[in-house]
């Protein structure tokens, strides 16, 4: 996960062993809603395979994407802090495998197993850092830099021996929601990145590590 606002390499997320934990596993097809904003929040979930999108809908009907979660990430953990209702909608970006743990079982595991509690705490702290980075990015960076950072994060920039990575199917409309801009602006900068060789598109979108140069400009 990025440690600074300049999108440094992310650490690989440690996968959880669910031995001894009461869980329910479910498979979701692409575009399936895992849970919806406003629904009861009785459980914590965990991405085992695939990618999950978290989005929030305002009272005026405007949608904003707040996170894209790949394997190894928890979500819906707000119930542990007393949230009775889901604060966001979770949607499968592709075929997903999700592990569900009821709140009472999660609390029991956190109290009984320090190693598991430490792993979950690391997740929470990492998520908090990411939220702070996103806020700084939104407040101070240009649309071009915000888009470049979003693409690098989606491409899991910094993994060893990877100079480029294919992205899951992500529309320009979705990228616009994530960056906080319009589709036309995303299209403009995507074409620019392609001309400069920062991205490749031939049916599959690939992000080259050279895109990092956009973030390093003054």
JSON list of C-alpha atoms in Angstrom, two decimals:
[
{"chain": "A", "resi": 1, "resn": "UNK", "atom": "CA", "xyz": [0.00, 0.00, 0.00]},
{"chain": "A", "resi": 2, "resn": "UNK", "atom": "CA", "xyz": [1.26, 3.48, -0.78]},
{"chain": "A", "resi": 3, "resn": "UNK", "atom": "CA", "xyz": [3.10, 5.06, 2.16]},
{"chain": "A", "resi": 4, "resn": "UNK", "atom": "CA", "xyz": [3.20, 8.66, 0.87]},
{"chain": "A", "resi": 5, "resn": "UNK", "atom": "CA", "xyz": [1.21, 10.89, -1.42]},
{"chain": "A", "resi": 6, "resn": "UNK", "atom": "CA", "xyz": [3.73, 10.07, -4.20]},
{"chain": "A", "resi": 7, "resn": "UNK", "atom": "CA", "xyz": [2.50, 6.49, -4.65]},
{"chain": "A", "resi": 8, "resn": "UNK", "atom": "CA", "xyz": [5.49, 4.55, -3.40]},
{"chain": "A", "resi": 9, "resn": "UNK", "atom": "CA", "xyz": [5.49, 0.73, -3.76]},
{"chain": "A", "resi": 10, "resn": "UNK", "atom": "CA", "xyz": [2.81, -1.04, -1.75]},
{"chain": "A", "resi": 11, "resn": "UNK", "atom": "CA", "xyz": [3.47, -3.97, 0.54]},
{"chain": "A", "resi": 12, "resn": "UNK", "atom": "CA", "xyz": [1.76, -7.17, -0.48]},
{"chain": "A", "resi": 13, "resn": "UNK", "atom": "CA", "xyz": [-1.27, -7.84, 1.69]},
{"chain": "A", "resi": 14, "resn": "UNK", "atom": "CA", "xyz": [-0.92, -10.86, 3.98]},
{"chain": "A", "resi": 15, "resn": "UNK", "atom": "CA", "xyz": [-3.69, -13.38, 3.33]},
{"chain": "A", "resi": 16, "resn": "UNK", "atom": "CA", "xyz": [-5.69, -14.60, 6.30]},
{"chain": "A", "resi": 17, "resn": "UNK", "atom": "CA", "xyz": [-5.88, -18.20, 7.47]},
{"chain": "A", "resi": 18, "resn": "UNK", "atom": "CA", "xyz": [-9.46, -18.90, 8.53]},
{"chain": "A", "resi": 19, "resn": "UNK", "atom": "CA", "xyz": [-8.71, -22.13, 10.42]},
{"chain": "A", "resi": 20, "resn": "UNK", "atom": "CA", "xyz": [-10.93, -22.30, 13.51]},
{"chain": "A", "resi": 21, "resn": "UNK", "atom": "CA", "xyz": [-13.04, -19.30, 12.49]},
{"chain": "A", "resi": 22, "resn": "UNK", "atom": "CA", "xyz": [-16.76, -19.65, 11.76]},
{"chain": "A", "resi": 23, "resn": "UNK", "atom": "CA", "xyz": [-17.15, -18.23, 8.27]},
{"chain": "A", "resi": 24, "resn": "UNK", "atom": "CA", "xyz": [-19.45, -18.29, 5.27]},
{"chain": "A", "resi": 25, "resn": "UNK", "atom": "CA", "xyz": [-17.95, -18.23, 1.79]},
{"chain": "A", "resi": 26, "resn": "UNK", "atom": "CA", "xyz": [-19.83, -16.90, -1.23]},
{"chain": "A", "resi": 27, "resn": "UNK", "atom": "CA", "xyz": [-19.10, -16.35, -4.91]},
{"chain": "A", "resi": 28, "resn": "UNK", "atom": "CA", "xyz": [-20.30, -13.23, -6.74]},
{"chain": "A", "resi": 29, "resn": "UNK", "atom": "CA", "xyz": [-20.52, -12.60, -10.45]},
{"chain": "A", "resi": 30, "resn": "UNK", "atom": "CA", "xyz": [-19.22, -9.41, -12.05]},
{"chain": "A", "resi": 31, "resn": "UNK", "atom": "CA", "xyz": [-21.41, -6.37, -11.18]},
{"chain": "A", "resi": 32, "resn": "UNK", "atom": "CA", "xyz": [-23.23, -8.25, -8.39]},
{"chain": "A", "resi": 33, "resn": "UNK", "atom": "CA", "xyz": [-24.08, -6.18, -5.29]},
{"chain": "A", "resi": 34, "resn": "UNK", "atom": "CA", "xyz": [-22.54, -7.79, -2.20]},
{"chain": "A", "resi": 35, "resn": "UNK", "atom": "CA", "xyz": [-24.32, -5.39, 0.14]},
{"chain": "A", "resi": 36, "resn": "UNK", "atom": "CA", "xyz": [-26.04, -2.04, -0.37]},
{"chain": "A", "resi": 37, "resn": "UNK", "atom": "CA", "xyz": [-25.76, 1.28, 1.41]},
{"chain": "A", "resi": 38, "resn": "UNK", "atom": "CA", "xyz": [-28.38, 1.51, 4.15]},
{"chain": "A", "resi": 39, "resn": "UNK", "atom": "CA", "xyz": [-28.74, -2.24, 4.70]},
{"chain": "A", "resi": 40, "resn": "UNK", "atom": "CA", "xyz": [-28.19, -3.77, 8.17]},
{"chain": "A", "resi": 41, "resn": "UNK", "atom": "CA", "xyz": [-24.51, -4.34, 9.00]},
{"chain": "A", "resi": 42, "resn": "UNK", "atom": "CA", "xyz": [-24.23, -7.60, 10.97]},
{"chain": "A", "resi": 43, "resn": "UNK", "atom": "CA", "xyz": [-20.88, -8.86, 9.64]},
{"chain": "A", "resi": 44, "resn": "UNK", "atom": "CA", "xyz": [-17.35, -8.19, 8.42]},
{"chain": "A", "resi": 45, "resn": "UNK", "atom": "CA", "xyz": [-16.29, -9.35, 4.97]},
{"chain": "A", "resi": 46, "resn": "UNK", "atom": "CA", "xyz": [-12.99, -10.22, 3.36]},
{"chain": "A", "resi": 47, "resn": "UNK", "atom": "CA", "xyz": [-11.94, -10.33, -0.29]},
{"chain": "A", "resi": 48, "resn": "UNK", "atom": "CA", "xyz": [-10.48, -13.76, -1.01]},
{"chain": "A", "resi": 49, "resn": "UNK", "atom": "CA", "xyz": [-10.44, -13.54, -4.82]},
{"chain": "A", "resi": 50, "resn": "UNK", "atom": "CA", "xyz": [-11.37, -10.87, -7.35]},
{"chain": "A", "resi": 51, "resn": "UNK", "atom": "CA", "xyz": [-11.88, -7.16, -6.74]},
{"chain": "A", "resi": 52, "resn": "UNK", "atom": "CA", "xyz": [-14.59, -5.28, -4.84]},
{"chain": "A", "resi": 53, "resn": "UNK", "atom": "CA", "xyz": [-15.67, -1.67, -5.35]},
{"chain": "A", "resi": 54, "resn": "UNK", "atom": "CA", "xyz": [-17.00, 0.43, -2.46]},
{"chain": "A", "resi": 55, "resn": "UNK", "atom": "CA", "xyz": [-19.16, 3.39, -3.47]},
{"chain": "A", "resi": 56, "resn": "UNK", "atom": "CA", "xyz": [-21.33, 5.95, -1.68]},
{"chain": "A", "resi": 57, "resn": "UNK", "atom": "CA", "xyz": [-24.51, 7.56, -2.98]},
{"chain": "A", "resi": 58, "resn": "UNK", "atom": "CA", "xyz": [-25.38, 11.09, -1.84]},
{"chain": "A", "resi": 59, "resn": "UNK", "atom": "CA", "xyz": [-28.89, 12.35, -1.06]},
{"chain": "A", "resi": 60, "resn": "UNK", "atom": "CA", "xyz": [-28.88, 14.05, -4.46]},
{"chain": "A", "resi": 61, "resn": "UNK", "atom": "CA", "xyz": [-28.09, 10.80, -6.26]},
{"chain": "A", "resi": 62, "resn": "UNK", "atom": "CA", "xyz": [-24.41, 11.47, -6.98]},
{"chain": "A", "resi": 63, "resn": "UNK", "atom": "CA", "xyz": [-22.19, 8.38, -6.66]},
{"chain": "A", "resi": 64, "resn": "UNK", "atom": "CA", "xyz": [-18.56, 8.43, -5.54]},
{"chain": "A", "resi": 65, "resn": "UNK", "atom": "CA", "xyz": [-16.17, 5.49, -5.53]},
{"chain": "A", "resi": 66, "resn": "UNK", "atom": "CA", "xyz": [-14.31, 5.41, -2.21]},
{"chain": "A", "resi": 67, "resn": "UNK", "atom": "CA", "xyz": [-12.21, 2.24, -2.54]},
{"chain": "A", "resi": 68, "resn": "UNK", "atom": "CA", "xyz": [-11.19, -0.61, -4.83]},
{"chain": "A", "resi": 69, "resn": "UNK", "atom": "CA", "xyz": [-10.27, -3.68, -2.79]},
{"chain": "A", "resi": 70, "resn": "UNK", "atom": "CA", "xyz": [-8.24, -6.61, -4.06]},
{"chain": "A", "resi": 71, "resn": "UNK", "atom": "CA", "xyz": [-7.58, -9.95, -2.31]},
{"chain": "A", "resi": 72, "resn": "UNK", "atom": "CA", "xyz": [-6.46, -9.68, 1.31]},
{"chain": "A", "resi": 73, "resn": "UNK", "atom": "CA", "xyz": [-8.65, -6.73, 2.30]},
{"chain": "A", "resi": 74, "resn": "UNK", "atom": "CA", "xyz": [-11.45, -6.56, 4.85]},
{"chain": "A", "resi": 75, "resn": "UNK", "atom": "CA", "xyz": [-14.55, -4.45, 4.33]},
{"chain": "A", "resi": 76, "resn": "UNK", "atom": "CA", "xyz": [-17.76, -3.75, 6.20]},
{"chain": "A", "resi": 77, "resn": "UNK", "atom": "CA", "xyz": [-15.75, -3.51, 9.43]},
{"chain": "A", "resi": 78, "resn": "UNK", "atom": "CA", "xyz": [-17.74, -0.47, 10.58]},
{"chain": "A", "resi": 79, "resn": "UNK", "atom": "CA", "xyz": [-20.12, -2.78, 12.45]},
{"chain": "A", "resi": 80, "resn": "UNK", "atom": "CA", "xyz": [-17.34, -3.35, 15.00]},
{"chain": "A", "resi": 81, "resn": "UNK", "atom": "CA", "xyz": [-17.49, 0.36, 15.83]},
{"chain": "A", "resi": 82, "resn": "UNK", "atom": "CA", "xyz": [-21.24, 0.34, 16.32]},
{"chain": "A", "resi": 83, "resn": "UNK", "atom": "CA", "xyz": [-22.47, 1.10, 12.81]},
{"chain": "A", "resi": 84, "resn": "UNK", "atom": "CA", "xyz": [-25.90, -0.48, 12.47]},
{"chain": "A", "resi": 85, "resn": "UNK", "atom": "CA", "xyz": [-26.23, 0.16, 8.72]},
{"chain": "A", "resi": 86, "resn": "UNK", "atom": "CA", "xyz": [-23.87, -0.19, 5.78]},
{"chain": "A", "resi": 87, "resn": "UNK", "atom": "CA", "xyz": [-22.32, 3.18, 4.94]},
{"chain": "A", "resi": 88, "resn": "UNK", "atom": "CA", "xyz": [-21.43, 2.19, 1.37]},
{"chain": "A", "resi": 89, "resn": "UNK", "atom": "CA", "xyz": [-22.38, -0.23, -1.39]},
{"chain": "A", "resi": 90, "resn": "UNK", "atom": "CA", "xyz": [-20.01, -3.11, -2.16]},
{"chain": "A", "resi": 91, "resn": "UNK", "atom": "CA", "xyz": [-20.02, -4.36, -5.75]},
{"chain": "A", "resi": 92, "resn": "UNK", "atom": "CA", "xyz": [-18.05, -7.17, -7.39]},
{"chain": "A", "resi": 93, "resn": "UNK", "atom": "CA", "xyz": [-15.80, -5.73, -10.11]},
{"chain": "A", "resi": 94, "resn": "UNK", "atom": "CA", "xyz": [-15.24, -9.23, -11.51]},
{"chain": "A", "resi": 95, "resn": "UNK", "atom": "CA", "xyz": [-15.88, -12.78, -10.32]},
{"chain": "A", "resi": 96, "resn": "UNK", "atom": "CA", "xyz": [-15.23, -12.57, -6.58]},
{"chain": "A", "resi": 97, "resn": "UNK", "atom": "CA", "xyz": [-14.86, -14.91, -3.64]},
{"chain": "A", "resi": 98, "resn": "UNK", "atom": "CA", "xyz": [-15.86, -13.29, -0.34]},
{"chain": "A", "resi": 99, "resn": "UNK", "atom": "CA", "xyz": [-15.55, -14.57, 3.22]},
{"chain": "A", "resi": 100, "resn": "UNK", "atom": "CA", "xyz": [-18.17, -13.37, 5.73]},
{"chain": "A", "resi": 101, "resn": "UNK", "atom": "CA", "xyz": [-17.65, -13.38, 9.51]},
{"chain": "A", "resi": 102, "resn": "UNK", "atom": "CA", "xyz": [-20.48, -12.43, 11.86]},
{"chain": "A", "resi": 103, "resn": "UNK", "atom": "CA", "xyz": [-19.70, -9.57, 14.25]},
{"chain": "A", "resi": 104, "resn": "UNK", "atom": "CA", "xyz": [-19.84, -11.70, 17.42]},
{"chain": "A", "resi": 105, "resn": "UNK", "atom": "CA", "xyz": [-17.48, -14.29, 15.92]},
{"chain": "A", "resi": 106, "resn": "UNK", "atom": "CA", "xyz": [-15.07, -11.58, 14.78]},
{"chain": "A", "resi": 107, "resn": "UNK", "atom": "CA", "xyz": [-15.00, -10.04, 18.25]},
{"chain": "A", "resi": 108, "resn": "UNK", "atom": "CA", "xyz": [-14.35, -13.47, 19.78]},
{"chain": "A", "resi": 109, "resn": "UNK", "atom": "CA", "xyz": [-11.45, -14.14, 17.40]},
{"chain": "A", "resi": 110, "resn": "UNK", "atom": "CA", "xyz": [-9.87, -10.71, 17.99]},
{"chain": "A", "resi": 111, "resn": "UNK", "atom": "CA", "xyz": [-9.94, -11.28, 21.76]},
{"chain": "A", "resi": 112, "resn": "UNK", "atom": "CA", "xyz": [-8.72, -14.88, 21.68]},
{"chain": "A", "resi": 113, "resn": "UNK", "atom": "CA", "xyz": [-5.99, -14.70, 19.03]},
{"chain": "A", "resi": 114, "resn": "UNK", "atom": "CA", "xyz": [-3.42, -11.86, 19.26]},
{"chain": "A", "resi": 115, "resn": "UNK", "atom": "CA", "xyz": [-1.83, -12.71, 15.88]},
{"chain": "A", "resi": 116, "resn": "UNK", "atom": "CA", "xyz": [-5.19, -12.41, 14.16]},
{"chain": "A", "resi": 117, "resn": "UNK", "atom": "CA", "xyz": [-5.91, -9.17, 16.03]},
{"chain": "A", "resi": 118, "resn": "UNK", "atom": "CA", "xyz": [-2.53, -7.77, 14.95]},
{"chain": "A", "resi": 119, "resn": "UNK", "atom": "CA", "xyz": [-3.26, -8.62, 11.31]},
{"chain": "A", "resi": 120, "resn": "UNK", "atom": "CA", "xyz": [-6.64, -6.92, 11.49]},
{"chain": "A", "resi": 121, "resn": "UNK", "atom": "CA", "xyz": [-5.15, -3.85, 13.21]},
{"chain": "A", "resi": 122, "resn": "UNK", "atom": "CA", "xyz": [-2.54, -3.59, 10.45]},
{"chain": "A", "resi": 123, "resn": "UNK", "atom": "CA", "xyz": [-5.38, -3.63, 7.93]},
{"chain": "A", "resi": 124, "resn": "UNK", "atom": "CA", "xyz": [-7.21, -0.84, 9.76]},
{"chain": "A", "resi": 125, "resn": "UNK", "atom": "CA", "xyz": [-4.11, 1.34, 10.04]},
{"chain": "A", "resi": 126, "resn": "UNK", "atom": "CA", "xyz": [-3.25, 0.78, 6.37]},
{"chain": "A", "resi": 127, "resn": "UNK", "atom": "CA", "xyz": [-6.80, 1.69, 5.35]},
{"chain": "A", "resi": 128, "resn": "UNK", "atom": "CA", "xyz": [-6.60, 4.88, 7.45]},
{"chain": "A", "resi": 129, "resn": "UNK", "atom": "CA", "xyz": [-3.32, 5.86, 5.79]},
{"chain": "A", "resi": 130, "resn": "UNK", "atom": "CA", "xyz": [-4.87, 5.31, 2.37]},
{"chain": "A", "resi": 131, "resn": "UNK", "atom": "CA", "xyz": [-7.88, 7.49, 3.24]},
{"chain": "A", "resi": 132, "resn": "UNK", "atom": "CA", "xyz": [-5.56, 10.28, 4.37]},
{"chain": "A", "resi": 133, "resn": "UNK", "atom": "CA", "xyz": [-3.54, 9.97, 1.15]},
{"chain": "A", "resi": 134, "resn": "UNK", "atom": "CA", "xyz": [-6.71, 10.10, -0.94]},
{"chain": "A", "resi": 135, "resn": "UNK", "atom": "CA", "xyz": [-7.84, 13.26, 0.84]},
{"chain": "A", "resi": 136, "resn": "UNK", "atom": "CA", "xyz": [-4.48, 14.95, 0.30]},
{"chain": "A", "resi": 137, "resn": "UNK", "atom": "CA", "xyz": [-4.52, 13.85, -3.32]},
{"chain": "A", "resi": 138, "resn": "UNK", "atom": "CA", "xyz": [-8.01, 15.28, -3.84]},
{"chain": "A", "resi": 139, "resn": "UNK", "atom": "CA", "xyz": [-7.19, 18.59, -2.16]},
{"chain": "A", "resi": 140, "resn": "UNK", "atom": "CA", "xyz": [-3.79, 19.39, -3.63]},
{"chain": "A", "resi": 141, "resn": "UNK", "atom": "CA", "xyz": [-3.11, 17.42, -6.84]},
{"chain": "A", "resi": 142, "resn": "UNK", "atom": "CA", "xyz": [-4.26, 18.15, -10.37]},
{"chain": "A", "resi": 143, "resn": "UNK", "atom": "CA", "xyz": [-6.71, 15.92, -12.21]},
{"chain": "A", "resi": 144, "resn": "UNK", "atom": "CA", "xyz": [-3.83, 14.49, -14.26]},
{"chain": "A", "resi": 145, "resn": "UNK", "atom": "CA", "xyz": [-1.87, 13.48, -11.14]},
{"chain": "A", "resi": 146, "resn": "UNK", "atom": "CA", "xyz": [-4.96, 12.08, -9.40]},
{"chain": "A", "resi": 147, "resn": "UNK", "atom": "CA", "xyz": [-5.72, 9.91, -12.44]},
{"chain": "A", "resi": 148, "resn": "UNK", "atom": "CA", "xyz": [-2.11, 8.71, -12.68]},
{"chain": "A", "resi": 149, "resn": "UNK", "atom": "CA", "xyz": [-2.08, 7.79, -8.97]},
{"chain": "A", "resi": 150, "resn": "UNK", "atom": "CA", "xyz": [-5.39, 5.95, -9.27]},
{"chain": "A", "resi": 151, "resn": "UNK", "atom": "CA", "xyz": [-4.13, 3.91, -12.23]},
{"chain": "A", "resi": 152, "resn": "UNK", "atom": "CA", "xyz": [-0.88, 3.04, -10.44]},
{"chain": "A", "resi": 153, "resn": "UNK", "atom": "CA", "xyz": [-2.75, 1.92, -7.33]},
{"chain": "A", "resi": 154, "resn": "UNK", "atom": "CA", "xyz": [-5.14, -0.20, -9.40]},
{"chain": "A", "resi": 155, "resn": "UNK", "atom": "CA", "xyz": [-2.12, -1.71, -11.14]},
{"chain": "A", "resi": 156, "resn": "UNK", "atom": "CA", "xyz": [-0.51, -2.47, -7.74]},
{"chain": "A", "resi": 157, "resn": "UNK", "atom": "CA", "xyz": [2.58, -0.46, -8.62]},
{"chain": "A", "resi": 158, "resn": "UNK", "atom": "CA", "xyz": [5.82, -1.60, -7.02]},
{"chain": "A", "resi": 159, "resn": "UNK", "atom": "CA", "xyz": [5.38, -5.36, -6.93]},
{"chain": "A", "resi": 160, "resn": "UNK", "atom": "CA", "xyz": [8.74, -7.07, -7.53]},
{"chain": "A", "resi": 161, "resn": "UNK", "atom": "CA", "xyz": [9.79, -7.75, -11.12]},
{"chain": "A", "resi": 162, "resn": "UNK", "atom": "CA", "xyz": [6.65, -6.23, -12.62]},
{"chain": "A", "resi": 163, "resn": "UNK", "atom": "CA", "xyz": [7.17, -3.37, -15.08]},
{"chain": "A", "resi": 164, "resn": "UNK", "atom": "CA", "xyz": [3.56, -3.29, -16.24]},
{"chain": "A", "resi": 165, "resn": "UNK", "atom": "CA", "xyz": [0.27, -4.82, -15.18]},
{"chain": "A", "resi": 166, "resn": "UNK", "atom": "CA", "xyz": [-3.08, -5.37, -16.86]},
{"chain": "A", "resi": 167, "resn": "UNK", "atom": "CA", "xyz": [-6.01, -3.75, -15.06]},
{"chain": "A", "resi": 168, "resn": "UNK", "atom": "CA", "xyz": [-9.39, -5.31, -14.39]},
{"chain": "A", "resi": 169, "resn": "UNK", "atom": "CA", "xyz": [-12.13, -3.98, -16.66]},
{"chain": "A", "resi": 170, "resn": "UNK", "atom": "CA", "xyz": [-12.60, -0.38, -15.52]},
{"chain": "A", "resi": 171, "resn": "UNK", "atom": "CA", "xyz": [-14.65, 2.10, -17.53]},
{"chain": "A", "resi": 172, "resn": "UNK", "atom": "CA", "xyz": [-13.72, 5.75, -17.96]},
{"chain": "A", "resi": 173, "resn": "UNK", "atom": "CA", "xyz": [-16.95, 6.64, -16.16]},
{"chain": "A", "resi": 174, "resn": "UNK", "atom": "CA", "xyz": [-15.78, 4.64, -13.13]},
{"chain": "A", "resi": 175, "resn": "UNK", "atom": "CA", "xyz": [-12.33, 6.22, -13.27]},
{"chain": "A", "resi": 176, "resn": "UNK", "atom": "CA", "xyz": [-13.99, 9.65, -13.34]},
{"chain": "A", "resi": 177, "resn": "UNK", "atom": "CA", "xyz": [-15.94, 8.77, -10.19]},
{"chain": "A", "resi": 178, "resn": "UNK", "atom": "CA", "xyz": [-12.79, 7.60, -8.45]},
{"chain": "A", "resi": 179, "resn": "UNK", "atom": "CA", "xyz": [-10.75, 10.65, -9.43]},
{"chain": "A", "resi": 180, "resn": "UNK", "atom": "CA", "xyz": [-13.53, 13.19, -8.89]},
{"chain": "A", "resi": 181, "resn": "UNK", "atom": "CA", "xyz": [-13.73, 14.60, -12.41]},
{"chain": "A", "resi": 182, "resn": "UNK", "atom": "CA", "xyz": [-15.62, 14.15, -15.68]},
{"chain": "A", "resi": 183, "resn": "UNK", "atom": "CA", "xyz": [-15.37, 11.35, -18.23]},
{"chain": "A", "resi": 184, "resn": "UNK", "atom": "CA", "xyz": [-14.17, 13.82, -20.88]},
{"chain": "A", "resi": 185, "resn": "UNK", "atom": "CA", "xyz": [-11.21, 14.85, -18.70]},
{"chain": "A", "resi": 186, "resn": "UNK", "atom": "CA", "xyz": [-10.33, 11.22, -18.04]},
{"chain": "A", "resi": 187, "resn": "UNK", "atom": "CA", "xyz": [-10.50, 10.50, -21.77]},
{"chain": "A", "resi": 188, "resn": "UNK", "atom": "CA", "xyz": [-8.21, 13.47, -22.50]},
{"chain": "A", "resi": 189, "resn": "UNK", "atom": "CA", "xyz": [-5.52, 12.36, -20.06]},
{"chain": "A", "resi": 190, "resn": "UNK", "atom": "CA", "xyz": [-5.82, 8.66, -20.97]},
{"chain": "A", "resi": 191, "resn": "UNK", "atom": "CA", "xyz": [-5.12, 9.57, -24.59]},
{"chain": "A", "resi": 192, "resn": "UNK", "atom": "CA", "xyz": [-2.18, 11.70, -23.45]},
{"chain": "A", "resi": 193, "resn": "UNK", "atom": "CA", "xyz": [-0.76, 8.86, -21.32]},
{"chain": "A", "resi": 194, "resn": "UNK", "atom": "CA", "xyz": [-1.10, 6.50, -24.27]},
{"chain": "A", "resi": 195, "resn": "UNK", "atom": "CA", "xyz": [0.73, 8.85, -26.65]},
{"chain": "A", "resi": 196, "resn": "UNK", "atom": "CA", "xyz": [3.59, 9.19, -24.14]},
{"chain": "A", "resi": 197, "resn": "UNK", "atom": "CA", "xyz": [3.85, 5.40, -23.71]},
{"chain": "A", "resi": 198, "resn": "UNK", "atom": "CA", "xyz": [2.74, 5.43, -20.06]},
{"chain": "A", "resi": 199, "resn": "UNK", "atom": "CA", "xyz": [-0.15, 3.06, -20.78]},
{"chain": "A", "resi": 200, "resn": "UNK", "atom": "CA", "xyz": [-0.94, 0.51, -23.49]},
{"chain": "A", "resi": 201, "resn": "UNK", "atom": "CA", "xyz": [-4.34, -0.46, -24.75]},
{"chain": "A", "resi": 202, "resn": "UNK", "atom": "CA", "xyz": [-5.03, -3.31, -27.11]},
{"chain": "A", "resi": 203, "resn": "UNK", "atom": "CA", "xyz": [-8.22, -4.76, -25.74]},
{"chain": "A", "resi": 204, "resn": "UNK", "atom": "CA", "xyz": [-6.65, -4.82, -22.25]},
{"chain": "A", "resi": 205, "resn": "UNK", "atom": "CA", "xyz": [-5.42, -1.74, -20.41]},
{"chain": "A", "resi": 206, "resn": "UNK", "atom": "CA", "xyz": [-1.81, -2.06, -19.20]},
{"chain": "A", "resi": 207, "resn": "UNK", "atom": "CA", "xyz": [-0.13, 0.44, -16.91]},
{"chain": "A", "resi": 208, "resn": "UNK", "atom": "CA", "xyz": [3.62, 0.95, -17.33]},
{"chain": "A", "resi": 209, "resn": "UNK", "atom": "CA", "xyz": [5.77, 1.95, -14.35]},
{"chain": "A", "resi": 210, "resn": "UNK", "atom": "CA", "xyz": [6.87, 5.00, -16.36]},
{"chain": "A", "resi": 211, "resn": "UNK", "atom": "CA", "xyz": [3.49, 6.56, -15.44]},
{"chain": "A", "resi": 212, "resn": "UNK", "atom": "CA", "xyz": [5.09, 7.33, -12.07]},
{"chain": "A", "resi": 213, "resn": "UNK", "atom": "CA", "xyz": [6.91, 10.25, -13.75]},
{"chain": "A", "resi": 214, "resn": "UNK", "atom": "CA", "xyz": [3.59, 12.13, -13.86]},
{"chain": "A", "resi": 215, "resn": "UNK", "atom": "CA", "xyz": [3.46, 12.13, -10.04]},
{"chain": "A", "resi": 216, "resn": "UNK", "atom": "CA", "xyz": [7.08, 13.22, -9.68]},
{"chain": "A", "resi": 217, "resn": "UNK", "atom": "CA", "xyz": [6.64, 16.40, -11.69]},
{"chain": "A", "resi": 218, "resn": "UNK", "atom": "CA", "xyz": [6.65, 19.67, -9.74]}
]
